[in-house]
Coordinates of N, CA, C and O in Angstrom, one line a residue:
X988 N 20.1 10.1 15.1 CA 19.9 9.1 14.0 C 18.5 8.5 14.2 O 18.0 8.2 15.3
X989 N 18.0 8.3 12.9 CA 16.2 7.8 13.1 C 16.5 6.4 13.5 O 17.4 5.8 13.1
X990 N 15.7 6.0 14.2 CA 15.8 4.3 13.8 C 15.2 3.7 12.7 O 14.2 4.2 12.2
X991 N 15.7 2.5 12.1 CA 15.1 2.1 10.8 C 14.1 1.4 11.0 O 13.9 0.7 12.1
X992 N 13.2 1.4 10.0 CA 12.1 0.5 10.5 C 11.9 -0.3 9.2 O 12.0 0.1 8.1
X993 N 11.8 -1.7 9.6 CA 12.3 -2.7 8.5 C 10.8 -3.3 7.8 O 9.9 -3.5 8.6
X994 N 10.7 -3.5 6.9 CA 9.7 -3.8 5.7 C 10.0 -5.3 5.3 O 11.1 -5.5 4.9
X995 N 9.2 -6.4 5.2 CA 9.4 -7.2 5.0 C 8.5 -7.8 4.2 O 7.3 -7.7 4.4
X996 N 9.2 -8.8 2.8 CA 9.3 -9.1 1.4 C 9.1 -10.5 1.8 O 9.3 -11.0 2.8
X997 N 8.6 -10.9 0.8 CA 8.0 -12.9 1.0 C 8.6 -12.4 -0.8 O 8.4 -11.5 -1.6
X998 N 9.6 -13.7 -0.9 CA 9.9 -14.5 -2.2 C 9.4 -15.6 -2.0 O 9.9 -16.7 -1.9
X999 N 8.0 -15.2 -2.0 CA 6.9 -16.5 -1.9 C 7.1 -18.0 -3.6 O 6.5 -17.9 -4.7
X1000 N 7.8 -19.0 -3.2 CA 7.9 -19.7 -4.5 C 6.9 -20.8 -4.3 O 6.3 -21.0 -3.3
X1001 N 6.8 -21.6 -5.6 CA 6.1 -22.3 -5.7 C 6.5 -23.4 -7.1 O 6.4 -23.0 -8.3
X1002 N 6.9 -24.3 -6.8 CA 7.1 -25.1 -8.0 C 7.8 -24.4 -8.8 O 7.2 -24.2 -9.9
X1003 N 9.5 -23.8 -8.6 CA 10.0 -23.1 -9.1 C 9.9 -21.8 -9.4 O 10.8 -21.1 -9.4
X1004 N 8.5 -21.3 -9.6 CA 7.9 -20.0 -9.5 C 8.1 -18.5 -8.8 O 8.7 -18.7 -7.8
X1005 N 7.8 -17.6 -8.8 CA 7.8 -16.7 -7.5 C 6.4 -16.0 -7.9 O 6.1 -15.6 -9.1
X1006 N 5.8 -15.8 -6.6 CA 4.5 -14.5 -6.7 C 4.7 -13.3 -6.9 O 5.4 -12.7 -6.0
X1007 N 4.4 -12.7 -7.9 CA 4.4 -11.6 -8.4 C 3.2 -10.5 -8.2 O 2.5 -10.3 -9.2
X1008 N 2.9 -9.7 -7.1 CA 1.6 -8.7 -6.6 C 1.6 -7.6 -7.4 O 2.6 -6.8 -7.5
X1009 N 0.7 -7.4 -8.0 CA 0.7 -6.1 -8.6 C 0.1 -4.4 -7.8 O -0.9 -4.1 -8.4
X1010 N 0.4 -3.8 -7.2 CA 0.0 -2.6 -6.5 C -1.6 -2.2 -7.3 O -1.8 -2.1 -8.5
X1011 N -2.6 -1.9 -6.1 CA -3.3 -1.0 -6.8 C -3.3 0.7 -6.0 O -4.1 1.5 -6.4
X1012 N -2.1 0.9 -4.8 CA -2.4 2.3 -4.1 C -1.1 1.5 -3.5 O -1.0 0.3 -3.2
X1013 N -0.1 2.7 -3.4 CA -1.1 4.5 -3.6 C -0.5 5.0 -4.9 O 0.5 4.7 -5.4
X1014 N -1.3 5.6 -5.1 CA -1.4 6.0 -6.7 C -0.1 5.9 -7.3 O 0.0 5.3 -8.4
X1015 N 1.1 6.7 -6.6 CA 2.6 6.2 -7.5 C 3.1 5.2 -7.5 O 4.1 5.2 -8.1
X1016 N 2.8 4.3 -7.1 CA 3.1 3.0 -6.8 C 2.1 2.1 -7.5 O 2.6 0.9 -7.6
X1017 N 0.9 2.3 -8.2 CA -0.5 1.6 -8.9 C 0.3 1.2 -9.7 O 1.2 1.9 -10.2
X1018 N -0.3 -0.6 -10.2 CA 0.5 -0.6 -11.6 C 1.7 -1.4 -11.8 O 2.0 -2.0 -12.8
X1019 N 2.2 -1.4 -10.6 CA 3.9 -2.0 -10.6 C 3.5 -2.8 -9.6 O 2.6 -2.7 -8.8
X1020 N 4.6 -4.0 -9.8 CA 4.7 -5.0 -9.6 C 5.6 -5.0 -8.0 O 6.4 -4.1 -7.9
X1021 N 5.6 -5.8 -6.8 CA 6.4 -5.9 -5.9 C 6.4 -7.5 -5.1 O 5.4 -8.3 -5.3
X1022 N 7.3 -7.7 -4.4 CA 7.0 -9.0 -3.6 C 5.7 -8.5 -2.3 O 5.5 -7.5 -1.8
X1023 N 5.3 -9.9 -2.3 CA 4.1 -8.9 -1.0 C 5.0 -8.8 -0.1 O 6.1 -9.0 -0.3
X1024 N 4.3 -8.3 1.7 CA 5.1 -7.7 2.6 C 4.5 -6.7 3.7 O 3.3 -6.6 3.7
X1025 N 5.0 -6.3 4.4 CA 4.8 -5.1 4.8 C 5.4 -4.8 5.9 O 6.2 -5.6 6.1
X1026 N 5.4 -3.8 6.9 CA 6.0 -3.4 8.0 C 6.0 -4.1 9.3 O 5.0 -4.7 9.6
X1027 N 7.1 -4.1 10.0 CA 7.1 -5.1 11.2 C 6.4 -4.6 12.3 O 6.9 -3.5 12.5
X1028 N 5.6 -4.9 13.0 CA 5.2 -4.1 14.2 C 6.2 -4.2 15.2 O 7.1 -5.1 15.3
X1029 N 6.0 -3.0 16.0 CA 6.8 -3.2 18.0 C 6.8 -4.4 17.7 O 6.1 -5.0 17.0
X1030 N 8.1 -4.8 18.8 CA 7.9 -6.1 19.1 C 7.8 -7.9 18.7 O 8.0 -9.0 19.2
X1031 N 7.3 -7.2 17.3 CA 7.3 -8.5 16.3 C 8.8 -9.1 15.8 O 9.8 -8.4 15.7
X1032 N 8.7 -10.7 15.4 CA 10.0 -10.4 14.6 C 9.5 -10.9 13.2 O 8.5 -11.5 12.9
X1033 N 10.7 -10.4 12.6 CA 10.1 -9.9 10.8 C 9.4 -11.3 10.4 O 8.3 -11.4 9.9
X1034 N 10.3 -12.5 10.7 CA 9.4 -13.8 10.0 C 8.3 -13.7 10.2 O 7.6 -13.7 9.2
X1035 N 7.8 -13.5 11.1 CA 6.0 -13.8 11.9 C 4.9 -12.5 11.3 O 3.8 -12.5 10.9
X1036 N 6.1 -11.2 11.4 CA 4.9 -10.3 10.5 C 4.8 -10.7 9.2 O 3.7 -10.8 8.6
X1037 N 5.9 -11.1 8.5 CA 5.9 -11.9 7.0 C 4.5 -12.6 7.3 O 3.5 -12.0 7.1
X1038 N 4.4 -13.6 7.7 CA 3.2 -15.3 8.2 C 2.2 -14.0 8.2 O 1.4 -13.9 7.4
X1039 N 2.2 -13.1 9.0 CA 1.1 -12.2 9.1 C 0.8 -11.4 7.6 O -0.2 -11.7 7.1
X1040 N 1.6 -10.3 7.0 CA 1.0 -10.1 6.1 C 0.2 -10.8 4.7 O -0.8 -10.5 4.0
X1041 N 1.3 -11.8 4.7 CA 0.6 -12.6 3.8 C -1.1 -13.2 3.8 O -2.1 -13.3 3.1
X1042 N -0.6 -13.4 5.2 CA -2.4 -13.8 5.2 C -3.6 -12.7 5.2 O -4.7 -12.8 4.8
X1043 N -3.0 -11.8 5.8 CA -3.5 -10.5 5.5 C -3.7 -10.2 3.9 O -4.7 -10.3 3.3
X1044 N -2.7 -10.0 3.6 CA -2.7 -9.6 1.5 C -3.0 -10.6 0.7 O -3.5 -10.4 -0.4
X1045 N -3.0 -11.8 1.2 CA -3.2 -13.1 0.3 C -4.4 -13.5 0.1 O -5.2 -13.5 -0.7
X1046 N -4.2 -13.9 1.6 CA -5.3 -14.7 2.4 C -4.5 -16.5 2.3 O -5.4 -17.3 2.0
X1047 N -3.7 -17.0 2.4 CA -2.5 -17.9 2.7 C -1.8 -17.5 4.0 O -1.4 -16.6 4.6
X1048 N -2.1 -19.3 4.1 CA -0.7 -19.8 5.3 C 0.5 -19.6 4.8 O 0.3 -19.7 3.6
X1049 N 1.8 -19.4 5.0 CA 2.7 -19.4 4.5 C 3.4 -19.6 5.7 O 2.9 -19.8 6.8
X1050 N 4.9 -19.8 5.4 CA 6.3 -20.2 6.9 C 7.4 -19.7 5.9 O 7.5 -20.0 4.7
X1051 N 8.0 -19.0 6.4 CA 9.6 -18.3 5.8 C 10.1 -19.7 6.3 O 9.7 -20.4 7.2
X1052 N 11.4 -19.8 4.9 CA 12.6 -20.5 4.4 C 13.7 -20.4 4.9 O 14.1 -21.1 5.8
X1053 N 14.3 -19.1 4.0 CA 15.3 -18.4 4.9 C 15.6 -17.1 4.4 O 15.0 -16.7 3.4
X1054 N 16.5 -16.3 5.0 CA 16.5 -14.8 4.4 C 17.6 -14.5 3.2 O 18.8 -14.6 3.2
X1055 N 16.9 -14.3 2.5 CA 17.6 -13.7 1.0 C 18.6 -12.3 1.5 O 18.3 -11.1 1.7
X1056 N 19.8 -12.9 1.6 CA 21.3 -12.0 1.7 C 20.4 -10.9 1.1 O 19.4 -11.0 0.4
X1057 N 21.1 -9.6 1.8 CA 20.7 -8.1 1.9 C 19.7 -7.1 2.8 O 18.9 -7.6 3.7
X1058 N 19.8 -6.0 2.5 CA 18.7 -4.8 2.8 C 19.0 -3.7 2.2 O 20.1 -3.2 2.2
X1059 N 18.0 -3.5 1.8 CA 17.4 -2.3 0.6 C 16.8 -1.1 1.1 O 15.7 -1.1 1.7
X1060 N 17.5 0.0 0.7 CA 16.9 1.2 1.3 C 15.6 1.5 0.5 O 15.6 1.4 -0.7
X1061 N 14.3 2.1 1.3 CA 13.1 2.2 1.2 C 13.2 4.3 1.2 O 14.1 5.2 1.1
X1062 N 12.5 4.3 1.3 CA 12.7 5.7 1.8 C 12.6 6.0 3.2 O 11.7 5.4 3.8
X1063 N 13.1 6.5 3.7 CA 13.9 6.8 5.3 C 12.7 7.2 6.1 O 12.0 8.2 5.9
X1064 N 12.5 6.4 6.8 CA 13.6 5.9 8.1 C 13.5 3.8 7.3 O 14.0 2.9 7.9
X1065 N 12.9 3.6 6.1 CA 12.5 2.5 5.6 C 12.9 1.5 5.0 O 13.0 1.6 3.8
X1066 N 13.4 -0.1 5.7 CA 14.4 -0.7 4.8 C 14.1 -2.1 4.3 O 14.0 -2.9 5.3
X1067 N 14.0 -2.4 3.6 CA 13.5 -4.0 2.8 C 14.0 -5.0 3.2 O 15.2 -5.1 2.8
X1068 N 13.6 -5.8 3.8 CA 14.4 -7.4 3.9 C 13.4 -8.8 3.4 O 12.3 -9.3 3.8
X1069 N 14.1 -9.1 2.8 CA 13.5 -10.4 2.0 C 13.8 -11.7 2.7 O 14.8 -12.0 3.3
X1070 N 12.6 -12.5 2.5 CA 13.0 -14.0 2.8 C 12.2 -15.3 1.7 O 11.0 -15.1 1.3
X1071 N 12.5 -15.8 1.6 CA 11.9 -17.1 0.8 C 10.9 -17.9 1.8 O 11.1 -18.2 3.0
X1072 N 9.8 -18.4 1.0 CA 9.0 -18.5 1.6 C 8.1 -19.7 0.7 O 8.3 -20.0 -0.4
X1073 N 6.8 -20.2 1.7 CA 6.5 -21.3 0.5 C 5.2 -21.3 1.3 O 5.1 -20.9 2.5
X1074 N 3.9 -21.8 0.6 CA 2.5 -22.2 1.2 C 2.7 -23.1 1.7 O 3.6 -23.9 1.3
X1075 N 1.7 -23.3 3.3 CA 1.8 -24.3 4.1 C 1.1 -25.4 3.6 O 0.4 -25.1 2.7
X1076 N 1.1 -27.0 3.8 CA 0.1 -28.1 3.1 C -1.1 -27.0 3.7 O -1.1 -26.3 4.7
X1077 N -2.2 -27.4 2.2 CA -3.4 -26.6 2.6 C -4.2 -25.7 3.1 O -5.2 -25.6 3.7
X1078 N -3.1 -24.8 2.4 CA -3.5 -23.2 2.5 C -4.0 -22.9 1.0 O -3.9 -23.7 0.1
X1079 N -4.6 -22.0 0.9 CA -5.9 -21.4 0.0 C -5.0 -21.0 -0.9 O -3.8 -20.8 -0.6
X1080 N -5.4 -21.0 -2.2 CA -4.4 -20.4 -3.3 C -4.4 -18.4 -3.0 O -5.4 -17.8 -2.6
X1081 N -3.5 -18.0 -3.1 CA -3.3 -16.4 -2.9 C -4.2 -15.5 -3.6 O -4.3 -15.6 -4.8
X1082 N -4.7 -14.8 -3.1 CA -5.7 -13.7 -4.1 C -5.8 -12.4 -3.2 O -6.0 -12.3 -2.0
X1083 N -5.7 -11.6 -4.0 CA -5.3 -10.0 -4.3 C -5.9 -9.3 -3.3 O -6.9 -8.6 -3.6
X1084 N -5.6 -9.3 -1.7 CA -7.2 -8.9 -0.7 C -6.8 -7.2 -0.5 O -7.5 -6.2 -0.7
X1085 N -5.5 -7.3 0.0 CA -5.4 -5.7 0.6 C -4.3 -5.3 -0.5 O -3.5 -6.1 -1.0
X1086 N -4.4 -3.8 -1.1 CA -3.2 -3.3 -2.1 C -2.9 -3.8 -3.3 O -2.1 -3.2 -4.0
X1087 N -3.5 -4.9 -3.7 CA -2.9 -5.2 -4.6 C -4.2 -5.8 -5.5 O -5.1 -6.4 -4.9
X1088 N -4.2 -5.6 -7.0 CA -5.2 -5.9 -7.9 C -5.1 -7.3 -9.1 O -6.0 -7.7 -9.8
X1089 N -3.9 -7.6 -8.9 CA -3.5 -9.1 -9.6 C -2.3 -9.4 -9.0 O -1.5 -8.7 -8.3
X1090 N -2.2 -10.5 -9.4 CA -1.2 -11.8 -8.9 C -0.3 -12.7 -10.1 O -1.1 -13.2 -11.0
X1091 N 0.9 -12.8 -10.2 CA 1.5 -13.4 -11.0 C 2.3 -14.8 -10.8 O 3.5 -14.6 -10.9
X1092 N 1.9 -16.2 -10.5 CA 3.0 -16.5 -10.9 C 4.5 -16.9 -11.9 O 4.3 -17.6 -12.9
X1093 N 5.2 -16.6 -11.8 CA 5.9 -15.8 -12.6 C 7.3 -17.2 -12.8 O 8.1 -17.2 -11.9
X1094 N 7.4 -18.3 -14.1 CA 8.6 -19.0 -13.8 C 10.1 -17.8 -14.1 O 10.0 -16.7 -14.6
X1095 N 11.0 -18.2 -13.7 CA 12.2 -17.9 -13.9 C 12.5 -17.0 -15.0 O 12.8 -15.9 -14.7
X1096 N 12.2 -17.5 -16.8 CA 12.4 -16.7 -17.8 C 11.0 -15.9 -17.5 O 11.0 -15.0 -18.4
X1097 N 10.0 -15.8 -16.8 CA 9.2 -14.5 -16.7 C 9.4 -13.6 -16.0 O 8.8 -12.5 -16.1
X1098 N 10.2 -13.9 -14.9 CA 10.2 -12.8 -13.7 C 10.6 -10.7 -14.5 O 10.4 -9.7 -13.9
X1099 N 11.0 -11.0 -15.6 CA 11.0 -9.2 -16.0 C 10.0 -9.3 -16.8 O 9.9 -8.5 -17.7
X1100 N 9.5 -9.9 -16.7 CA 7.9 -9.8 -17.7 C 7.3 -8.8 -17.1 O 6.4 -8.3 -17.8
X1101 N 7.5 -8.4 -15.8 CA 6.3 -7.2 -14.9 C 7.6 -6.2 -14.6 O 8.8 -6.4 -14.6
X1102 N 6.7 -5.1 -14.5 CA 7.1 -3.6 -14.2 C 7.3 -3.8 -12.6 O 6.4 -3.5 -11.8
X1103 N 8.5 -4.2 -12.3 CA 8.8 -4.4 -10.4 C 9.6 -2.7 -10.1 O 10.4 -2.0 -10.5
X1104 N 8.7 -2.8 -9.2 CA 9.2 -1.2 -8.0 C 10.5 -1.6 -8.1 O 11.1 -2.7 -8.1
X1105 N 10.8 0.0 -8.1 CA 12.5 -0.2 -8.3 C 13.3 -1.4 -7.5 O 13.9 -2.4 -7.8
X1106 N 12.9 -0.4 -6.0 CA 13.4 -1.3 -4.6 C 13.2 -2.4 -4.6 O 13.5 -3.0 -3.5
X1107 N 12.6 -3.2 -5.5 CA 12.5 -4.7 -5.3 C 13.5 -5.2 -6.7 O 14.0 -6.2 -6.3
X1108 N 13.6 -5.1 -7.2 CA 14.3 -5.4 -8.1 C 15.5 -6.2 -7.2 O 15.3 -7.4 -7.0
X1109 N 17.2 -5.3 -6.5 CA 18.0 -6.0 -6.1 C 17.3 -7.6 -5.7 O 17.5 -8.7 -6.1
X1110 N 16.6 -7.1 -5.0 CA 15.9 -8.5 -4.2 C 15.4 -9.7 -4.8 O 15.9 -10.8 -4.5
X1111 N 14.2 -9.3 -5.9 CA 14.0 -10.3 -7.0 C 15.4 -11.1 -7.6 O 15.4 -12.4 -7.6
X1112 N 16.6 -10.0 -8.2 CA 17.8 -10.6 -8.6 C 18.4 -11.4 -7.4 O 18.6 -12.5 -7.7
X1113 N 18.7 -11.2 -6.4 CA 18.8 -11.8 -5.6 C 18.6 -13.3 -5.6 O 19.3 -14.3 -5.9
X1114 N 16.7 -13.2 -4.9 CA 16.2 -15.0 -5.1 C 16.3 -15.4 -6.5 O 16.6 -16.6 -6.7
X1115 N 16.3 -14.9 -7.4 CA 16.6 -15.7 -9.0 C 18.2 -16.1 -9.0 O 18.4 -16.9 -9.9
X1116 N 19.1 -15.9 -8.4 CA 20.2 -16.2 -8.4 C 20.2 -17.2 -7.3 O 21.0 -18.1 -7.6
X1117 N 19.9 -17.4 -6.6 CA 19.6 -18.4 -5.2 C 18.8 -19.7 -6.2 O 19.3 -20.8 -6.1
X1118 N 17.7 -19.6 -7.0 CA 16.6 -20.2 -7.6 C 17.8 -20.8 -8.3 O 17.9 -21.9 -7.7
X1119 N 18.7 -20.7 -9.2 CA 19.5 -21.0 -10.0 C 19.8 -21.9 -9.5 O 19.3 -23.0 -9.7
X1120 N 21.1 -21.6 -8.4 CA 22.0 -22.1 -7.4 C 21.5 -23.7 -7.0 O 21.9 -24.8 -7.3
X1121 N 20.6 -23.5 -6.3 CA 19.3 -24.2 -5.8 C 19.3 -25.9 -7.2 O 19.5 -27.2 -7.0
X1122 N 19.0 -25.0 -8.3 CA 18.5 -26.0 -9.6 C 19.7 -27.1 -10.0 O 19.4 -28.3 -10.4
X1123 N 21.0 -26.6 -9.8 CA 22.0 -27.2 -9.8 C 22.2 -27.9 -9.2 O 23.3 -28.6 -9.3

């Protein structure tokens, strides 16, 4: 059995909002929409690569919330785990550095306004159902 290697999602919000990244590569993927993210290194734990990609893809401070119930199969050995997440006081507003060619934020009635990668989909439904919860 492969071991899995886990991918990790920022439901980065913002004043009710969520960040919406648009892909520019790799080519099947250009175009469409996803939460940012990326692979955990050895060693790492997923929060801290989260704090890491983001600043890497953004260029933002960020600190995970908490983790959004589930995991999503990626293509194998590859699996999605989401967490909510928020800018630190005085971090730089987010802009498009590695992968990705625009930025959305996206209130609640917009979040299907963008073409989201399949695999993110569960996940988005997910934190919008939490966002809800939350409002009440």
């Amino acid at each position: 059995m492969t071991e899995r290697i886990v991918v990790v999602g920022a439901a980065l919000l913002d004043d009710g909002r969520l960040l919406a990244a648009r892909r520019s590569a790799p080519p099947e993927l250009a175009g469409r929409w996803e939460l940012p993210g990326g692979k955990v290194e050895p060693g790492e734990r997923p929060e801290a690569a989260l704090v890491r990609e983001l600043r890497e893809e953004l260029g933002v401070e960020a600190e995970t919330v908490e983790p959004v119930p589930g995991e999503w199969p990626l293509r194998p050995p590859y699996v999605l785990r989401v967490w909510t997440a928020r800018l630190r006081p005085g971090s730089a507003a987010p802009e498009p550095l590695q992968d990705h060619d625009a930025l959305r934020w996206l209130s609640p009635d917009e979040v299907w306004d963008v073409d989201w990668l399949d695999q993110d989909v569960p996940a988005v439904r997910e934190t919008l159902a939490r966002l809800a919860a939350d409002a009440r």
